[in-house]
mmCIF file of C-alpha atoms in Angstrom:
data_model
loop_
_atom_site.group_PDB
_atom_site.id
_atom_site.type_symbol
_atom_site.label_atom_id
_atom_site.label_comp_id
_atom_site.label_asym_id
_atom_site.label_seq_id
_atom_site.Cartn_x
_atom_site.Cartn_y
_atom_site.Cartn_z
ATOM 1 C CA VAL A 454 0.000 0.000 0.000
ATOM 2 C CA ALA A 455 1.595 3.249 -1.089
ATOM 3 C CA PRO A 456 1.331 5.825 0.249
ATOM 4 C CA ALA A 457 0.268 4.506 3.646
ATOM 5 C CA ILE A 458 -0.388 8.043 4.895
ATOM 6 C CA ASP A 459 -1.547 10.828 2.612
ATOM 7 C CA THR A 460 -3.163 14.273 2.765
ATOM 8 C CA ILE A 461 -5.324 15.668 -0.035
ATOM 9 C CA CYS A 462 -7.406 18.763 -0.647
ATOM 10 C CA TYR A 463 -11.186 18.899 -0.650
ATOM 11 C CA ALA A 464 -12.661 17.107 -3.702
ATOM 12 C CA ALA A 465 -9.252 15.743 -4.741
ATOM 13 C CA THR A 466 -8.714 12.124 -5.814
ATOM 14 C CA THR A 467 -6.845 9.566 -3.743
ATOM 15 C CA ASN A 468 -4.098 7.657 -5.539
ATOM 16 C CA ILE A 469 -3.176 4.643 -3.435
ATOM 17 C CA ALA A 470 -1.324 1.920 -5.335
ATOM 18 C CA LEU A 471 -1.782 -1.712 -4.256
ATOM 19 C CA SER A 472 0.865 -4.307 -5.057
ATOM 20 C CA SER A 473 2.154 -7.679 -3.836
ATOM 21 C CA ASN A 474 5.239 -9.881 -4.274
ATOM 22 C CA VAL A 475 2.915 -12.759 -5.184
ATOM 23 C CA THR A 476 1.796 -12.797 -8.834
ATOM 24 C CA GLY A 477 -1.962 -12.839 -9.311
ATOM 25 C CA THR A 478 -2.807 -11.295 -5.956
ATOM 26 C CA THR A 479 -6.130 -9.469 -5.874
ATOM 27 C CA PHE A 480 -7.050 -6.672 -3.514
ATOM 28 C CA SER A 481 -10.228 -5.543 -1.796
ATOM 29 C CA TRP A 482 -10.807 -2.953 0.864
ATOM 30 C CA THR A 483 -13.235 -1.668 3.409
ATOM 31 C CA VAL A 484 -13.261 1.827 4.837
ATOM 32 C CA SER A 485 -13.711 3.252 8.328
ATOM 33 C CA SER A 486 -16.830 5.311 8.898
ATOM 34 C CA ASN A 487 -16.452 9.098 9.113
ATOM 35 C CA PRO A 488 -19.674 11.097 8.699
ATOM 36 C CA ASN A 489 -17.670 14.159 7.600
ATOM 37 C CA ILE A 490 -16.086 12.392 4.605
ATOM 38 C CA VAL A 491 -18.108 11.846 1.429
ATOM 39 C CA GLY A 492 -16.930 9.472 -1.302
ATOM 40 C CA ALA A 493 -14.949 6.877 0.668
ATOM 41 C CA LEU A 494 -16.291 3.438 -0.328
ATOM 42 C CA GLY A 495 -15.248 -0.182 -0.040
ATOM 43 C CA ALA A 496 -14.366 -1.839 -3.356
ATOM 44 C CA ASN A 497 -11.677 -3.915 -5.085
ATOM 45 C CA GLY A 498 -8.935 -3.357 -7.641
ATOM 46 C CA ASN A 499 -5.260 -2.524 -7.972
ATOM 47 C CA SER A 500 -5.534 1.080 -6.772
ATOM 48 C CA ILE A 501 -7.793 3.182 -4.603
ATOM 49 C CA GLN A 502 -8.839 6.234 -6.602
ATOM 50 C CA GLN A 503 -11.781 8.009 -5.032
ATOM 51 C CA VAL A 504 -12.859 11.660 -4.922
ATOM 52 C CA LEU A 505 -13.209 12.622 -1.273
ATOM 53 C CA GLN A 506 -15.042 15.620 0.131
ATOM 54 C CA ASN A 507 -14.702 16.930 3.678
ATOM 55 C CA THR A 508 -17.936 18.562 4.818
ATOM 56 C CA SER A 509 -16.457 19.945 8.059
ATOM 57 C CA PRO A 510 -14.307 23.069 8.586
ATOM 58 C CA VAL A 511 -11.309 21.109 9.927
ATOM 59 C CA PRO A 512 -9.173 18.236 8.539
ATOM 60 C CA GLN A 513 -10.808 14.802 8.676
ATOM 61 C CA SER A 514 -9.298 11.342 8.165
ATOM 62 C CA VAL A 515 -10.512 8.041 6.788
ATOM 63 C CA THR A 516 -8.768 4.652 6.901
ATOM 64 C CA TYR A 517 -8.806 2.074 4.112
ATOM 65 C CA TYR A 518 -8.307 -1.546 5.268
ATOM 66 C CA VAL A 519 -6.862 -3.611 2.425
ATOM 67 C CA SER A 520 -7.148 -7.423 2.203
ATOM 68 C CA THR A 521 -5.240 -9.683 -0.209
ATOM 69 C CA LEU A 522 -6.138 -12.954 -1.898
ATOM 70 C CA ALA A 523 -3.945 -15.189 -4.077
ATOM 71 C CA ALA A 524 -5.005 -18.560 -5.539
ATOM 72 C CA GLY A 525 -7.927 -18.585 -3.137
ATOM 73 C CA CYS A 526 -5.673 -18.090 -0.128
ATOM 74 C CA PRO A 527 -6.095 -14.990 2.041
ATOM 75 C CA GLY A 528 -2.905 -13.094 2.731
ATOM 76 C CA ALA A 529 -1.680 -10.180 4.778
ATOM 77 C CA THR A 530 -3.785 -7.101 5.427
ATOM 78 C CA ASP A 531 -2.642 -3.524 5.359
ATOM 79 C CA SER A 532 -4.107 -0.060 5.774
ATOM 80 C CA ALA A 533 -3.827 3.461 4.409
ATOM 81 C CA VAL A 534 -4.880 6.661 6.156
ATOM 82 C CA VAL A 535 -6.038 9.602 4.055
ATOM 83 C CA THR A 536 -6.555 13.025 5.605
ATOM 84 C CA VAL A 537 -8.858 15.331 3.657
ATOM 85 C CA ASN A 538 -8.383 19.051 4.189
ATOM 86 C CA PRO A 539 -11.481 21.268 4.297
ATOM 87 C CA SER A 540 -12.557 23.824 1.734
ATOM 88 C CA PRO A 541 -12.105 26.961 3.880
ATOM 89 C CA ILE A 542 -14.570 29.822 3.614
ATOM 90 C CA VAL A 543 -14.040 33.564 4.097
ATOM 91 C CA LEU A 544 -16.052 35.545 6.628
ATOM 92 C CA PHE A 545 -16.108 39.355 6.244
ATOM 93 C CA THR A 546 -16.474 41.859 9.107
ATOM 94 C CA PRO A 547 -18.310 44.145 8.508
ATOM 95 C CA THR A 548 -20.464 42.077 6.147
ATOM 96 C CA THR A 549 -21.067 44.928 3.678
ATOM 97 C CA GLN A 550 -20.390 48.652 3.242
ATOM 98 C CA SER A 551 -21.898 51.684 1.539
ATOM 99 C CA ILE A 552 -20.181 55.077 1.583
ATOM 100 C CA CYS A 553 -20.477 58.495 0.004
ATOM 101 C CA ASN A 554 -18.003 59.946 -2.454
ATOM 102 C CA ASN A 555 -14.607 60.786 -0.880
ATOM 103 C CA GLN A 556 -15.387 58.970 2.365
ATOM 104 C CA GLN A 557 -13.175 56.384 4.022
ATOM 105 C CA THR A 558 -14.220 52.759 4.211
ATOM 106 C CA GLN A 559 -13.947 50.633 7.316
ATOM 107 C CA THR A 560 -11.153 48.081 7.577
ATOM 108 C CA VAL A 561 -12.552 44.663 6.639
ATOM 109 C CA LEU A 562 -11.369 41.735 8.745
ATOM 110 C CA LEU A 563 -11.104 38.346 7.023
ATOM 111 C CA THR A 564 -11.613 35.242 9.145
ATOM 112 C CA SER A 565 -12.566 31.615 8.583
ATOM 113 C CA THR A 566 -14.199 28.728 10.401
ATOM 114 C CA THR A 567 -11.018 26.793 9.508
ATOM 115 C CA PRO A 568 -8.273 27.800 11.979
ATOM 116 C CA GLY A 569 -4.901 28.500 10.394
ATOM 117 C CA SER A 570 -6.291 29.745 7.072
ATOM 118 C CA THR A 571 -4.544 32.481 5.123
ATOM 119 C CA PHE A 572 -6.290 34.957 2.853
ATOM 120 C CA SER A 573 -5.733 36.718 -0.463
ATOM 121 C CA TRP A 574 -7.994 39.040 -2.420
ATOM 122 C CA THR A 575 -8.289 41.114 -5.570
ATOM 123 C CA ALA A 576 -10.527 44.116 -6.279
ATOM 124 C CA SER A 577 -12.028 45.720 -9.361
ATOM 125 C CA ALA A 578 -14.351 48.641 -10.058
ATOM 126 C CA PRO A 579 -15.607 50.850 -12.914
ATOM 127 C CA ALA A 580 -13.184 53.449 -14.231
ATOM 128 C CA PHE A 581 -15.026 56.270 -12.426
ATOM 129 C CA ILE A 582 -14.213 54.716 -9.032
ATOM 130 C CA THR A 583 -10.685 55.424 -7.799
ATOM 131 C CA GLY A 584 -8.661 55.116 -4.613
ATOM 132 C CA TYR A 585 -9.079 51.402 -4.001
ATOM 133 C CA ALA A 586 -6.332 48.820 -3.520
ATOM 134 C CA THR A 587 -6.332 46.194 -6.269
ATOM 135 C CA ASN A 588 -5.064 43.260 -4.184
ATOM 136 C CA GLY A 589 -3.847 42.215 -0.765
ATOM 137 C CA THR A 590 -3.728 39.589 1.959
ATOM 138 C CA ASP A 591 -5.288 39.022 5.382
ATOM 139 C CA ILE A 592 -7.265 42.310 5.707
ATOM 140 C CA ILE A 593 -8.890 44.795 3.352
ATOM 141 C CA PRO A 594 -7.541 48.161 4.549
ATOM 142 C CA ALA A 595 -9.472 51.357 5.108
ATOM 143 C CA GLN A 596 -9.288 53.522 1.990
ATOM 144 C CA VAL A 597 -10.769 56.768 0.702
ATOM 145 C CA LEU A 598 -12.819 56.072 -2.425
ATOM 146 C CA ASN A 599 -13.774 58.598 -5.081
ATOM 147 C CA ASN A 600 -16.779 58.402 -7.389
ATOM 148 C CA SER A 601 -16.431 60.935 -10.211
ATOM 149 C CA SER A 602 -19.725 60.018 -11.903
ATOM 150 C CA ASN A 603 -23.401 60.773 -11.282
ATOM 151 C CA GLN A 604 -24.247 57.123 -10.529
ATOM 152 C CA GLN A 605 -23.387 54.701 -7.776
ATOM 153 C CA GLY A 606 -20.406 52.438 -8.316
ATOM 154 C CA THR A 607 -19.263 49.221 -6.708
ATOM 155 C CA VAL A 608 -15.862 47.962 -5.706
ATOM 156 C CA ALA A 609 -16.065 44.183 -6.172
ATOM 157 C CA ILE A 610 -13.675 42.167 -4.027
ATOM 158 C CA ALA A 611 -12.972 38.459 -4.585
ATOM 159 C CA ALA A 612 -11.345 36.759 -1.591
ATOM 160 C CA THR A 613 -10.002 33.239 -1.137
ATOM 161 C CA ALA A 614 -9.047 31.374 2.034
ATOM 162 C CA THR A 615 -6.300 28.748 1.842
ATOM 163 C CA TYR A 616 -5.524 26.019 4.358
ATOM 164 C CA ASP A 617 -2.378 23.875 4.113
ATOM 165 C CA GLY A 618 -2.056 24.686 0.417
ATOM 166 C CA CYS A 619 -5.716 23.942 -0.286
ATOM 167 C CA PRO A 620 -7.740 26.950 -1.539
ATOM 168 C CA GLY A 621 -11.437 27.286 -0.852
ATOM 169 C CA ASN A 622 -14.076 28.775 -3.113
ATOM 170 C CA VAL A 623 -13.897 32.452 -4.056
ATOM 171 C CA MET A 624 -16.077 34.582 -1.777
ATOM 172 C CA ASN A 625 -17.369 37.996 -2.865
ATOM 173 C CA TYR A 626 -17.563 41.298 -1.002
ATOM 174 C CA THR A 627 -18.835 44.658 -2.246
ATOM 175 C CA ILE A 628 -18.376 48.287 -1.278
ATOM 176 C CA ILE A 629 -20.944 50.663 -2.785
ATOM 177 C CA VAL A 630 -19.758 54.215 -3.433
ATOM 178 C CA TYR A 631 -22.500 56.822 -3.937
ATOM 179 C CA PRO A 632 -21.853 59.968 -6.022
ATOM 180 C CA THR A 633 -21.989 63.525 -4.705
ATOM 181 C CA PRO A 634 -25.374 65.045 -5.648
ATOM 182 C CA THR A 635 -25.295 68.333 -7.515
ATOM 183 C CA VAL A 636 -27.838 71.009 -8.309
ATOM 184 C CA THR A 637 -28.516 71.680 -11.976
ATOM 185 C CA ASN A 638 -28.545 75.424 -12.600
ATOM 186 C CA PRO A 639 -31.619 76.239 -14.689
ATOM 187 C CA GLY A 640 -30.032 79.491 -15.873
ATOM 188 C CA THR A 641 -31.519 83.007 -15.829
ATOM 189 C CA GLN A 642 -35.307 83.207 -15.701
ATOM 190 C CA THR A 643 -37.606 86.140 -16.311
ATOM 191 C CA ILE A 644 -41.052 86.243 -14.749
ATOM 192 C CA CYS A 645 -43.891 88.780 -14.558
ATOM 193 C CA SER A 646 -44.710 90.650 -11.388
ATOM 194 C CA GLY A 647 -47.402 89.127 -9.219
#
């Protein structure tokens, strides 16, 4: 059984090779029960290739117990332990923001239900929105944003949490920037008395 101990990312495929020094040996396996792991099944063959999903926010393990059979004779048993990392999520604090033109945003804290996660993010906005940082890690800093148009604009931020080299899904955050209202001058008017 190789490897006997392995760690994979969420929704990755195991690749456990089974071999024997006796020609014609066949292999079958059972699997330990873990309610947080989806996709681990007992079967038979020369390799264990299964897509495993971890539904919890922390690493979870499953053990494959491999049995051998050659010419009708049972042989030695072995095992392989696979740890499946979670797909970490990003939590934003505050959860959303709306500001006026030329105001400063609040610092946005990035956290996760998976301890030990790291964070990266990128930002984009229409051309009439300026003053925002285009990328960063860990936190989204306070920044003064300018809206030079007569319509609201949005800074769209895409953030990803990564745990032990395994990235989670992209999570989205928005900052709405409202324009400064202006008064339209109607020009000179002439009216009659009374």
